[in-house]
CSV table of C-alpha atoms in Angstrom, one decimal:
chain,number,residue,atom,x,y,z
D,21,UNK,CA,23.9,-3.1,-17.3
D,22,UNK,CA,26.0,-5.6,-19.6
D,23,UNK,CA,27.8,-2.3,-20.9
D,24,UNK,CA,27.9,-0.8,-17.3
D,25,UNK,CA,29.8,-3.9,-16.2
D,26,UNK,CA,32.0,-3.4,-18.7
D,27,UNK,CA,33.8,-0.4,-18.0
D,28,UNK,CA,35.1,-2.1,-14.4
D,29,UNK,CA,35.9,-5.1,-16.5
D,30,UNK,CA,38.2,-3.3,-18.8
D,31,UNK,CA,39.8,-1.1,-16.1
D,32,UNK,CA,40.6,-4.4,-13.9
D,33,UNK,CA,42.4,-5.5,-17.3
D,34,UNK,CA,44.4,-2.9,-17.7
D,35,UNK,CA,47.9,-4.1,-17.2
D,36,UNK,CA,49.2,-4.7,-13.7
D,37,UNK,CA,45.6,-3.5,-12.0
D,38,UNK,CA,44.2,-6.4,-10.8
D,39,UNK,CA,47.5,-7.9,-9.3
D,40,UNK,CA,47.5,-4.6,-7.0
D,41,UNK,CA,43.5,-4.2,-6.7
D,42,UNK,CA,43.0,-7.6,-5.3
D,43,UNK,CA,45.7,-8.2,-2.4
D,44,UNK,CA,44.8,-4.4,-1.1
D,45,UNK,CA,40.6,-5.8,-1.2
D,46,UNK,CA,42.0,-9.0,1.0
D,47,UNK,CA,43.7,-6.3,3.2
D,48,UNK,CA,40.9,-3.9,3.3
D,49,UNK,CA,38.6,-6.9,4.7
D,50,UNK,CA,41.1,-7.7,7.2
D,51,UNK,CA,41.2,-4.1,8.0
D,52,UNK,CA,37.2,-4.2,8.5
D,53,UNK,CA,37.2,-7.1,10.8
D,54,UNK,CA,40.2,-5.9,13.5
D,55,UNK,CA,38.4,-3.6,15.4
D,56,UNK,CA,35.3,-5.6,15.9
D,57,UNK,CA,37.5,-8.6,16.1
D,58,UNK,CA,39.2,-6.9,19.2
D,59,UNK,CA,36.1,-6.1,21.2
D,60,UNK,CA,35.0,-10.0,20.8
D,61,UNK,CA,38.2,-10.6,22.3
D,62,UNK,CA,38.5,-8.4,24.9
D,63,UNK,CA,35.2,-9.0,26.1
D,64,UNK,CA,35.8,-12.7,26.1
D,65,UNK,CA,39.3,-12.3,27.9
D,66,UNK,CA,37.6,-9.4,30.8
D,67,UNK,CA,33.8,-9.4,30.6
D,68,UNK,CA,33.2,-6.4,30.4
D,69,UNK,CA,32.1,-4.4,27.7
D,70,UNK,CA,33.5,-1.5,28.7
D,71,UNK,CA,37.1,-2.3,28.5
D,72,UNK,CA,36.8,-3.8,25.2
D,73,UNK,CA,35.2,-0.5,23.9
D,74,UNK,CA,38.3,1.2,25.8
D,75,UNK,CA,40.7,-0.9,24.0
D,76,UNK,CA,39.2,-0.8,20.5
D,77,UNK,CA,38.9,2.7,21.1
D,78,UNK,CA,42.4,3.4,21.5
D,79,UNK,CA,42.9,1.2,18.7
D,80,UNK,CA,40.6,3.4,16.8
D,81,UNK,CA,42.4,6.7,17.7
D,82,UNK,CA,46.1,5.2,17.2
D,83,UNK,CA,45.3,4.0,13.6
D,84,UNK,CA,43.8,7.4,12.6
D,85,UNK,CA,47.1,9.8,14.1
D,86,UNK,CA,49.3,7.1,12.9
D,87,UNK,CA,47.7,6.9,9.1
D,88,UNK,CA,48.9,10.0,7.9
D,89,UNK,CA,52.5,8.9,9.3
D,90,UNK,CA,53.1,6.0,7.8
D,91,UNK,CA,51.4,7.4,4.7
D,92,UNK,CA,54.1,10.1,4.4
D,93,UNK,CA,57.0,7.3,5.3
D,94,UNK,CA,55.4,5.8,2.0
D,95,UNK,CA,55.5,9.1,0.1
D,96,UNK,CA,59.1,9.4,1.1
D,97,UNK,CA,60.6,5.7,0.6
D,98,UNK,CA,58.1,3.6,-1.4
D,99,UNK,CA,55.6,0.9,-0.9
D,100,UNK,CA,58.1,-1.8,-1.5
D,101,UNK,CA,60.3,-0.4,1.6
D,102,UNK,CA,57.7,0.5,4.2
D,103,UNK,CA,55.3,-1.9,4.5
D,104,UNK,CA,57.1,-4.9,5.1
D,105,UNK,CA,58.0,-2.9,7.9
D,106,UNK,CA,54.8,-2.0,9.2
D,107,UNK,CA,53.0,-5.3,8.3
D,108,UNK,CA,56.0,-7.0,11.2
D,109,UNK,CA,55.3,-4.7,13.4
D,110,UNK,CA,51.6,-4.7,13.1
D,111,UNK,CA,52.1,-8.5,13.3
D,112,UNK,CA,54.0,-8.4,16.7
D,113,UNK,CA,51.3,-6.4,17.9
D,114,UNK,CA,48.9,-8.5,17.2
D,115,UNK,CA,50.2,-11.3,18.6
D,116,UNK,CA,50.7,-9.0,22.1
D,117,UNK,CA,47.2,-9.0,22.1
D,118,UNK,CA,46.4,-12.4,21.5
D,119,UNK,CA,48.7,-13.7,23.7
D,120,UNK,CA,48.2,-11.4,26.4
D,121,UNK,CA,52.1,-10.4,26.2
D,122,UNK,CA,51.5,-7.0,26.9
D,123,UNK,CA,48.3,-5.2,28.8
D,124,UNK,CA,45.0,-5.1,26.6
D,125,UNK,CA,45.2,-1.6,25.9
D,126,UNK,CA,48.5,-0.7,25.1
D,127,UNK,CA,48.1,-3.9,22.4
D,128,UNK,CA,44.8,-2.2,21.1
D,129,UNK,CA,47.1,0.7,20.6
D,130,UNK,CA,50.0,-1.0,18.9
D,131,UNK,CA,47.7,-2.7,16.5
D,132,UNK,CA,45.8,0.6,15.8
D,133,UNK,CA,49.4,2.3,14.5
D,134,UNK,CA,51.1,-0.3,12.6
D,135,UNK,CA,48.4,-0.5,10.9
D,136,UNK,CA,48.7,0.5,7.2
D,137,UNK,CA,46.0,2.1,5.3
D,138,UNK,CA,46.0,-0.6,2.1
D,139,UNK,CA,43.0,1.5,0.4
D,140,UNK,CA,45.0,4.9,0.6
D,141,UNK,CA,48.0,2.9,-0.9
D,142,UNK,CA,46.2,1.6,-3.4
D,143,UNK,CA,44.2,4.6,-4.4
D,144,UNK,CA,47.8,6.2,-5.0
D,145,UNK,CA,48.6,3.7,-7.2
D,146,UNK,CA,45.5,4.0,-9.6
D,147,UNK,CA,46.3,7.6,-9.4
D,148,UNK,CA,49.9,6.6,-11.1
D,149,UNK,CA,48.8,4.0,-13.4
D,150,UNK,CA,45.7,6.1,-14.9
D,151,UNK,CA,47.7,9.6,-15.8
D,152,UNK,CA,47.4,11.4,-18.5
D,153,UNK,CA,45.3,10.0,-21.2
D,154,UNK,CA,43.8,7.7,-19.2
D,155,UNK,CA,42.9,9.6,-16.2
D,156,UNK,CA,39.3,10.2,-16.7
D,157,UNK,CA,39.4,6.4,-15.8
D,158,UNK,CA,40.0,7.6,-11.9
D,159,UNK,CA,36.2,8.3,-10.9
D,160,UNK,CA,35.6,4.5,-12.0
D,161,UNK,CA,38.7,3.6,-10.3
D,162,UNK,CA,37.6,5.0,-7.6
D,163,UNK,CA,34.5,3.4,-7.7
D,164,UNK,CA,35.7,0.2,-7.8
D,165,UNK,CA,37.6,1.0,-4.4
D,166,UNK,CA,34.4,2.5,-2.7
D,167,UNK,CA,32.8,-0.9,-3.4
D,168,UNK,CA,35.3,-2.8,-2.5
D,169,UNK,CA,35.5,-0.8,1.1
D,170,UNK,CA,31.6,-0.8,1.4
D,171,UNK,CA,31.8,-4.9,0.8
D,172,UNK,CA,34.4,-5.5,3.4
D,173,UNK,CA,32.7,-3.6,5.9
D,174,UNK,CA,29.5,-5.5,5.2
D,175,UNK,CA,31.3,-9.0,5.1
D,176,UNK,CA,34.1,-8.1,7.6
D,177,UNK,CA,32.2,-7.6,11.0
D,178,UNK,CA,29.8,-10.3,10.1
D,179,UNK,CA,32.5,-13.0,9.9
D,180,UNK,CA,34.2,-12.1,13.1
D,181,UNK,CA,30.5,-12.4,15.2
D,182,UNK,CA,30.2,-15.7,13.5
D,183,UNK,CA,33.6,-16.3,14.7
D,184,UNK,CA,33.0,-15.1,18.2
D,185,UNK,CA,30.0,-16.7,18.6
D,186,UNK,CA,30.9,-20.1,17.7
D,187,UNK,CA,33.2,-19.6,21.3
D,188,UNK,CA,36.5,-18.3,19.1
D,189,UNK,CA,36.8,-14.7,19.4
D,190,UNK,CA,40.5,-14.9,19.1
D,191,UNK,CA,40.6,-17.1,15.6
D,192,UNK,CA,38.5,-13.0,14.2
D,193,UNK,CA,41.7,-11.2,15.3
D,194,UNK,CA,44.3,-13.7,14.3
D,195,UNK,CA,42.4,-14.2,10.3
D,196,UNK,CA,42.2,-10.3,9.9
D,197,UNK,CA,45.6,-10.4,11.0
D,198,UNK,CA,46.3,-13.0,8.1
D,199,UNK,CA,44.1,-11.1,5.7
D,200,UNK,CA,46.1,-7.6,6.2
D,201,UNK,CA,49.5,-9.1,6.3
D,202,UNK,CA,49.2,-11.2,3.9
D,203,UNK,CA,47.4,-8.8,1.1
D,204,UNK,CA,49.9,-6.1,2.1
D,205,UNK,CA,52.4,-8.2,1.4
D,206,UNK,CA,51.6,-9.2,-2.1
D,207,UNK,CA,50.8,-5.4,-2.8
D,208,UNK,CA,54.2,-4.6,-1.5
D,209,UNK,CA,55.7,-6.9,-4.0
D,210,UNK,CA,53.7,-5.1,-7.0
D,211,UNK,CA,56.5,-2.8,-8.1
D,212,UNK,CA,55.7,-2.0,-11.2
D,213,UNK,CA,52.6,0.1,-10.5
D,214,UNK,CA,53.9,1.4,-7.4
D,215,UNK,CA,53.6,5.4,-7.3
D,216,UNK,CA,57.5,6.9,-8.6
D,217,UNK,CA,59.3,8.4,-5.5
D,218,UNK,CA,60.4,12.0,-6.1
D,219,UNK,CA,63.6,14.0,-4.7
D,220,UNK,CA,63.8,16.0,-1.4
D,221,UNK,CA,63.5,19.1,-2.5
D,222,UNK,CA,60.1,18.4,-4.6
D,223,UNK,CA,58.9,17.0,-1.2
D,224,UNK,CA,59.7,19.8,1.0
D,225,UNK,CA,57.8,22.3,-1.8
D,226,UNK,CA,54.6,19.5,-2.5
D,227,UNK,CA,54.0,19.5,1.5
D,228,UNK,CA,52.7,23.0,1.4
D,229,UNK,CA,50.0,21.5,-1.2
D,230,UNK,CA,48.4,19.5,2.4
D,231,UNK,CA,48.1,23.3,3.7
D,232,UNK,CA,46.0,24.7,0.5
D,233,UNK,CA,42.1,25.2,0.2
D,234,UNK,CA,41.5,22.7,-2.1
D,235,UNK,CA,42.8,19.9,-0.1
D,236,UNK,CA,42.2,21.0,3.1
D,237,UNK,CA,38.0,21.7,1.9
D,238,UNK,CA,38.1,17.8,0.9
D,239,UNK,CA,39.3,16.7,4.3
D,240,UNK,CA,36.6,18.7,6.2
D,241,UNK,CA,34.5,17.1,4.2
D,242,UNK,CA,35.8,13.9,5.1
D,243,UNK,CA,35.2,14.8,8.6
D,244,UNK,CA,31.6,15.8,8.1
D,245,UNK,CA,30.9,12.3,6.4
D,246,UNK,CA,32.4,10.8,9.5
D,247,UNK,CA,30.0,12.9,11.6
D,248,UNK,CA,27.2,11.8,8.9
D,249,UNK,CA,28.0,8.2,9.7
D,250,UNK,CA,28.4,8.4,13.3
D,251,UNK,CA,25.2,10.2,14.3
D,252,UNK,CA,23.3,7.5,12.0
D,253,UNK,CA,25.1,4.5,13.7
D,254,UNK,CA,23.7,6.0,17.1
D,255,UNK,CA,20.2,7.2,15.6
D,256,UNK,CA,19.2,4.1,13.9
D,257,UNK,CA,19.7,1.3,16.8
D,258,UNK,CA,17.9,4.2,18.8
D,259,UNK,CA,15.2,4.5,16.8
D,260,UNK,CA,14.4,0.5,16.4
D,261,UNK,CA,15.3,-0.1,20.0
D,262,UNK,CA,12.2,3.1,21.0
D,263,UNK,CA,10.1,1.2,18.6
D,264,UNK,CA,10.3,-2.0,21.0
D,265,UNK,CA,11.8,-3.8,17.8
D,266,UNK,CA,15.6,-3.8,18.3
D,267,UNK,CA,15.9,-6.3,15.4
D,268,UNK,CA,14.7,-4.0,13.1
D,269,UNK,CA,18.0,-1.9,13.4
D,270,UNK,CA,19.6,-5.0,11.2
D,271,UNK,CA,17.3,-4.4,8.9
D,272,UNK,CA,17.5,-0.7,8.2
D,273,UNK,CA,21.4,-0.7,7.9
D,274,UNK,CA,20.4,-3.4,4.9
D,275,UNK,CA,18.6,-0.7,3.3
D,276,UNK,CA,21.4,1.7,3.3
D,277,UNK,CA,23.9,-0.6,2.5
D,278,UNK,CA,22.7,-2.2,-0.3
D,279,UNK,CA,21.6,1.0,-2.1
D,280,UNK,CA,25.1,2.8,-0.7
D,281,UNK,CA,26.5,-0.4,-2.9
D,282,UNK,CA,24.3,0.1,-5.7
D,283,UNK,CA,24.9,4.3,-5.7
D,284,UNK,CA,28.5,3.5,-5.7
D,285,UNK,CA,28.8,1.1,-8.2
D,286,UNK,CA,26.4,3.2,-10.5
D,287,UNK,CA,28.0,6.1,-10.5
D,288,UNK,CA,31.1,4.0,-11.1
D,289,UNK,CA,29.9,3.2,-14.4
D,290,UNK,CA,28.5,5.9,-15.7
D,291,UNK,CA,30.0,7.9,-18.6
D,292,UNK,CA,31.6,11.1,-16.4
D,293,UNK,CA,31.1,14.5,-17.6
D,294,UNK,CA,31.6,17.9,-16.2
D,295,UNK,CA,33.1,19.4,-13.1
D,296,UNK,CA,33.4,16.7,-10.4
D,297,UNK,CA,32.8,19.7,-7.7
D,298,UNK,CA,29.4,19.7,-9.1
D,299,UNK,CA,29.1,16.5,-9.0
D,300,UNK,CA,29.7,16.7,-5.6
D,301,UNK,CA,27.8,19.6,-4.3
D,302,UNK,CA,24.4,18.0,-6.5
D,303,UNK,CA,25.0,14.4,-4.4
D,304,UNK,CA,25.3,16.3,-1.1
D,305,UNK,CA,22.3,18.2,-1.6
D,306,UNK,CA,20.2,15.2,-2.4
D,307,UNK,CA,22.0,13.8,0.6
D,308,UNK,CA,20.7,16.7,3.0
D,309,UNK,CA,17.2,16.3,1.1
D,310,UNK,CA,16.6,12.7,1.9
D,311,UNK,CA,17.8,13.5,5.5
D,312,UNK,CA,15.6,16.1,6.3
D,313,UNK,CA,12.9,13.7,6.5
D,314,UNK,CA,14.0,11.4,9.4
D,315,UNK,CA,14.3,14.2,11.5
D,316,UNK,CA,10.3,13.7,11.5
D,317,UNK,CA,9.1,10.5,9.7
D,318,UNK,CA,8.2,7.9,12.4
D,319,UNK,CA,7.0,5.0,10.0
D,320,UNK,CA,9.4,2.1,9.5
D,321,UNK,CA,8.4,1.5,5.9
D,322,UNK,CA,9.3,5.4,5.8
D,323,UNK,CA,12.2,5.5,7.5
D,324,UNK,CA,13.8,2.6,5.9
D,325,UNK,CA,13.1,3.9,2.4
D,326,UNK,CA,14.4,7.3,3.1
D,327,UNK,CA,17.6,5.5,5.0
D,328,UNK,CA,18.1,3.9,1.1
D,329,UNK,CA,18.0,6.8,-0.7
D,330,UNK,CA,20.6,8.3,1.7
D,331,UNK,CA,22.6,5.3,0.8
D,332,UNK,CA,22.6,6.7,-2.9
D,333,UNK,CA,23.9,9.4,-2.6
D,334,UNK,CA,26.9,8.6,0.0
D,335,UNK,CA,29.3,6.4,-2.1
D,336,UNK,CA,29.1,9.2,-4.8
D,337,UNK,CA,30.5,11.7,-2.0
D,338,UNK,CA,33.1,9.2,-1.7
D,339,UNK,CA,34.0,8.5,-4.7
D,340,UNK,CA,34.5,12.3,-6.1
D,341,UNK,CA,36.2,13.1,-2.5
D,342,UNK,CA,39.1,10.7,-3.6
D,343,UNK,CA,38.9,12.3,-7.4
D,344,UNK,CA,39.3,16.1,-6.2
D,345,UNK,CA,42.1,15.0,-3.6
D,346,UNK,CA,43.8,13.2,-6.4
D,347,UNK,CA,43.6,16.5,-8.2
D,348,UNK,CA,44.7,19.0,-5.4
D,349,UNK,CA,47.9,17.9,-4.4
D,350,UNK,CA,51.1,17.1,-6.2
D,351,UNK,CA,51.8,13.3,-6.4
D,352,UNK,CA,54.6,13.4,-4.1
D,353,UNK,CA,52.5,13.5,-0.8
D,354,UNK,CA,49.1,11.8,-2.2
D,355,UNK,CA,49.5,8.6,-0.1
D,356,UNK,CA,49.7,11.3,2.9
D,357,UNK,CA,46.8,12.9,1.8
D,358,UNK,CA,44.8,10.1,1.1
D,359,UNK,CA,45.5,8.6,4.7
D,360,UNK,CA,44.2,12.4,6.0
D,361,UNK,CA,40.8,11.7,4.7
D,362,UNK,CA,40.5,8.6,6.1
D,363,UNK,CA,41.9,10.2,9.5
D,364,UNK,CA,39.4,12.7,9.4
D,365,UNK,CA,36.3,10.7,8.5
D,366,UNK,CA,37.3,8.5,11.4
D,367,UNK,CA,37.7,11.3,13.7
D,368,UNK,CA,33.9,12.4,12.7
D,369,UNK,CA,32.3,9.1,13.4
D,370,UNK,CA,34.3,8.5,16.9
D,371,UNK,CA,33.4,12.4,17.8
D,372,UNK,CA,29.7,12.0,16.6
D,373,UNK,CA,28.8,8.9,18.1
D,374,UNK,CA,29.2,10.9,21.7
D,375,UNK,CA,27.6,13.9,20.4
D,376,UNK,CA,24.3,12.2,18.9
D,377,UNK,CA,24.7,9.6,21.7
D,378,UNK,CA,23.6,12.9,24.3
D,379,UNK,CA,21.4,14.2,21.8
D,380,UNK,CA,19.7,11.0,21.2
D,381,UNK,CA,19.4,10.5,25.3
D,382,UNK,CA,17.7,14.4,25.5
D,383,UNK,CA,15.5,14.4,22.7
D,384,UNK,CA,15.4,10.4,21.2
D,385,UNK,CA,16.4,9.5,17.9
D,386,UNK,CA,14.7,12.4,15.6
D,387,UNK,CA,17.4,14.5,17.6
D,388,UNK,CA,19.9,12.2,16.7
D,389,UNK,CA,19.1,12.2,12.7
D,390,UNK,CA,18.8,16.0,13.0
D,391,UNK,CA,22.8,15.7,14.0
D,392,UNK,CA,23.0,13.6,11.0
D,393,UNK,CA,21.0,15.8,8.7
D,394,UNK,CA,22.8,19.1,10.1
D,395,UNK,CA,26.8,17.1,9.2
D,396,UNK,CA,24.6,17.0,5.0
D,397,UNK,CA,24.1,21.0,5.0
D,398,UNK,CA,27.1,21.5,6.1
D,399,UNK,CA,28.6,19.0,3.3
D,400,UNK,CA,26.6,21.3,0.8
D,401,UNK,CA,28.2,24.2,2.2
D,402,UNK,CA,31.8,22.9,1.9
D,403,UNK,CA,30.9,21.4,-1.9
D,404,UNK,CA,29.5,24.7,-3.0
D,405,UNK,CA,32.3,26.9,-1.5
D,406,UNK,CA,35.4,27.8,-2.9
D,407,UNK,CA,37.0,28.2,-6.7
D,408,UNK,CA,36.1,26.1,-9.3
D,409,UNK,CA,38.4,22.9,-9.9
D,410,UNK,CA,39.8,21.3,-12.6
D,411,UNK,CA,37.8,18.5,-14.0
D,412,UNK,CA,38.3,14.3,-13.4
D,413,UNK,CA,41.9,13.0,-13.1
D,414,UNK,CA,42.9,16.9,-14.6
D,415,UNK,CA,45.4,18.4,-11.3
D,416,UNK,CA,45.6,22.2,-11.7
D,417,UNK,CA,48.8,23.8,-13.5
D,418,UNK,CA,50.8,24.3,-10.3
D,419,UNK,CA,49.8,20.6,-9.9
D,420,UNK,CA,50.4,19.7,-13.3
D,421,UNK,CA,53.5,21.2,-13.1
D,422,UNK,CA,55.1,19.6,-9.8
D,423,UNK,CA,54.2,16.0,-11.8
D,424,UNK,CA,56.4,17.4,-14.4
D,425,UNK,CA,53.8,18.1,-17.3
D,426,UNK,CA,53.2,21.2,-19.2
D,427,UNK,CA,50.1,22.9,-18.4
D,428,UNK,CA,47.5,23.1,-21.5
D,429,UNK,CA,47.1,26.9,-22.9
């Protein structure tokens, strides 16, 4: 454990990781709490919970078509240049919303695409400060983001209730306002590890890379873990609230989150060897493995035990997702392709929340874990199809050579 511990210890020291790692974990938090933050405050402004879950919906949908934007506006000009830029204007449209300047859902929208995606961002940058002989660092790097995202999405939506239900659902909105603004700030000011901006012409040729099997198999993976996460959101409130213990839904997503922390942190640590697409295919088997029992088990002990080991394996897929992107494209459009796997795992939880949700309502929560377990084979499809590729932090030789390094042999 000590030893463990020390591998994310020594990456956090090296020089100039910690002074971008830390403002983009502030931001990611902030990130975590808006969307929650905006249905307390919608409902508390209209009463009704179906405008707010109109509004954060279109927040939801703006933030994932306008990722991949801004994400190439970064590829193109630099960290340092566009996200002052997007931090005011996400500001502005915040404060529409609060203020009411502007109607709730065309607010919701705003906020949703000025938003930048600060864990893409600084994924790119680990990718640029751990090359070459340091790049079998990345799968820890990674790591260290997964945990980092896993924690604000356990703390983030917790705060804002607490917020919301102490009467000030406005004071959620307006701190993960503070928290993005202010941690993309202080990344924006981090110019020494920011990712080296390439010419036009290197551009124009590295966007075909977002068009190429390699990437494109990690993105519809991306979207299958979305679909993973969305039919268990639906499934597990339906199965507690068909048990007559609607409580107990609290106490499940414990079980998975704590082990998804532990999985992630784990694997973060270890000593990586072998082909990270390996890697990946073993940790979605054993994801469709653990999932194929809920599609029957009707025990809560049992359910809430297989729900943790589903929780191991999940960060893992994470994790390696963001290694083998790292390593498909050239570096001149990895913010970009980042943001796309973000996109696309969003699009699969909004998509599979209304497809278990009818499932669910036809054949009760079994049906909905089936969608669940159905999104795992088709994960170990995607992991186990295709060429072989290169192992952690190693890009391919067209890859290698678009960075400007000579490919080994």
């Amino acid at each position: 454990m000590p030893s463990a511990s020390a591998n994310y210890r020594n990456l956090l020291r090296t020089s100039g990781a910690a002074a971008f790692f830390l403002p983009a974990a502030a931001g990611r938090l902030g990130i975590a709490m808006t969307g929650i933050g905006i249905v307390w405050l919608v409902h508390a402004r209209t009463g009704s919970y179906a405008t707010a879950g109109l509004v954060t919906g279109g927040f939801a949908v703006a933030d994932a078509v306008a990722g991949p934007q801004i994400g190439r506006l970064v590829d193109r000009f630099g960290q340092a240049r566009v996200l002052p830029c997007a931090l005011g204007a996400h500001a502005g449209a915040v404060a529409l919303l609060l203020t009411g300047g502007a109607p709730d859902l065309v607010a919701g929208v705003l906020v949703g695409a000025t938003l930048p995606q600060l864990g893409a961002l600084s994924a790119a940058r680990w990718s640029a400060l751990l090359s070459g002989e340091r790049a079998a660092a990345l799968p820890t790097a990674f790591a260290l983001e997964a945990l980092a995202n896993g924690l604000s999405y356990m703390a983030g939506p917790a705060l804002v209730s607490v917020l919301g239900a102490a009467g000030r659902p406005g004071a959620g909105v307006l701190l993960a306002a503070a928290l993005v603004v202010g941690g993309g700030l202080a990344l924006a000011v981090q110019r020494r590890t920011a990712p080296p901006l390439v010419g036009h012409a290197e551009r124009r040729h590295a966007g075909r890379a977002l068009l190429r099997s390699a990437f494109l198999r990690q993105v519809a993976l991306g979207l299958t873990l979305g679909v993973f996460f969305g039919a268990m959101q639906v499934s597990v409130t339906a199965y507690a609230v068909g048990r007559g213990t609607p409580d107990a839904a609290a106490l499940l997503y414990l079980a998975s989150n704590c082990t998804n922390l532990v999985g992630g942190w784990a694997y973060g640590a270890w000593r990586h060897g072998g082909s990270p697409r390996r890697h990946q295919a073993a940790a979605a088997t054993c994801l469709t493995v653990a999932c194929l029992p809920l599609t029957v088990l009707d025990a809560p002990l049992a359910v809430g035990v297989t729900l943790a080991l589903t929780g191991l394996a999940v960060p893992v897929l994470l994790i390696l997702t963001s290694v083998l992107t790292e390593s498909s494209v050239p570096r001149a459009v990895l913010t970009q392709a980042f943001t796309w796997g973000n996109s696309a795992s969003a699009a699969g939880i909004a998509g599979a929340a209304a497809v278990a949700g009818r499932v669910v309502d036809a054949g009760g929560a079994h049906g909905g874990f089936g969608v669940a377990a159905g999104a795992a084979v088709v994960m170990t499809v995607l992991a186990l199809s295709g060429p072989r590729d290169s192992p952690p932090g190693v890009p391919s030789q067209e890859i290698l050579r678009s960075r400007g390094r000579r490919p080994a042999g």
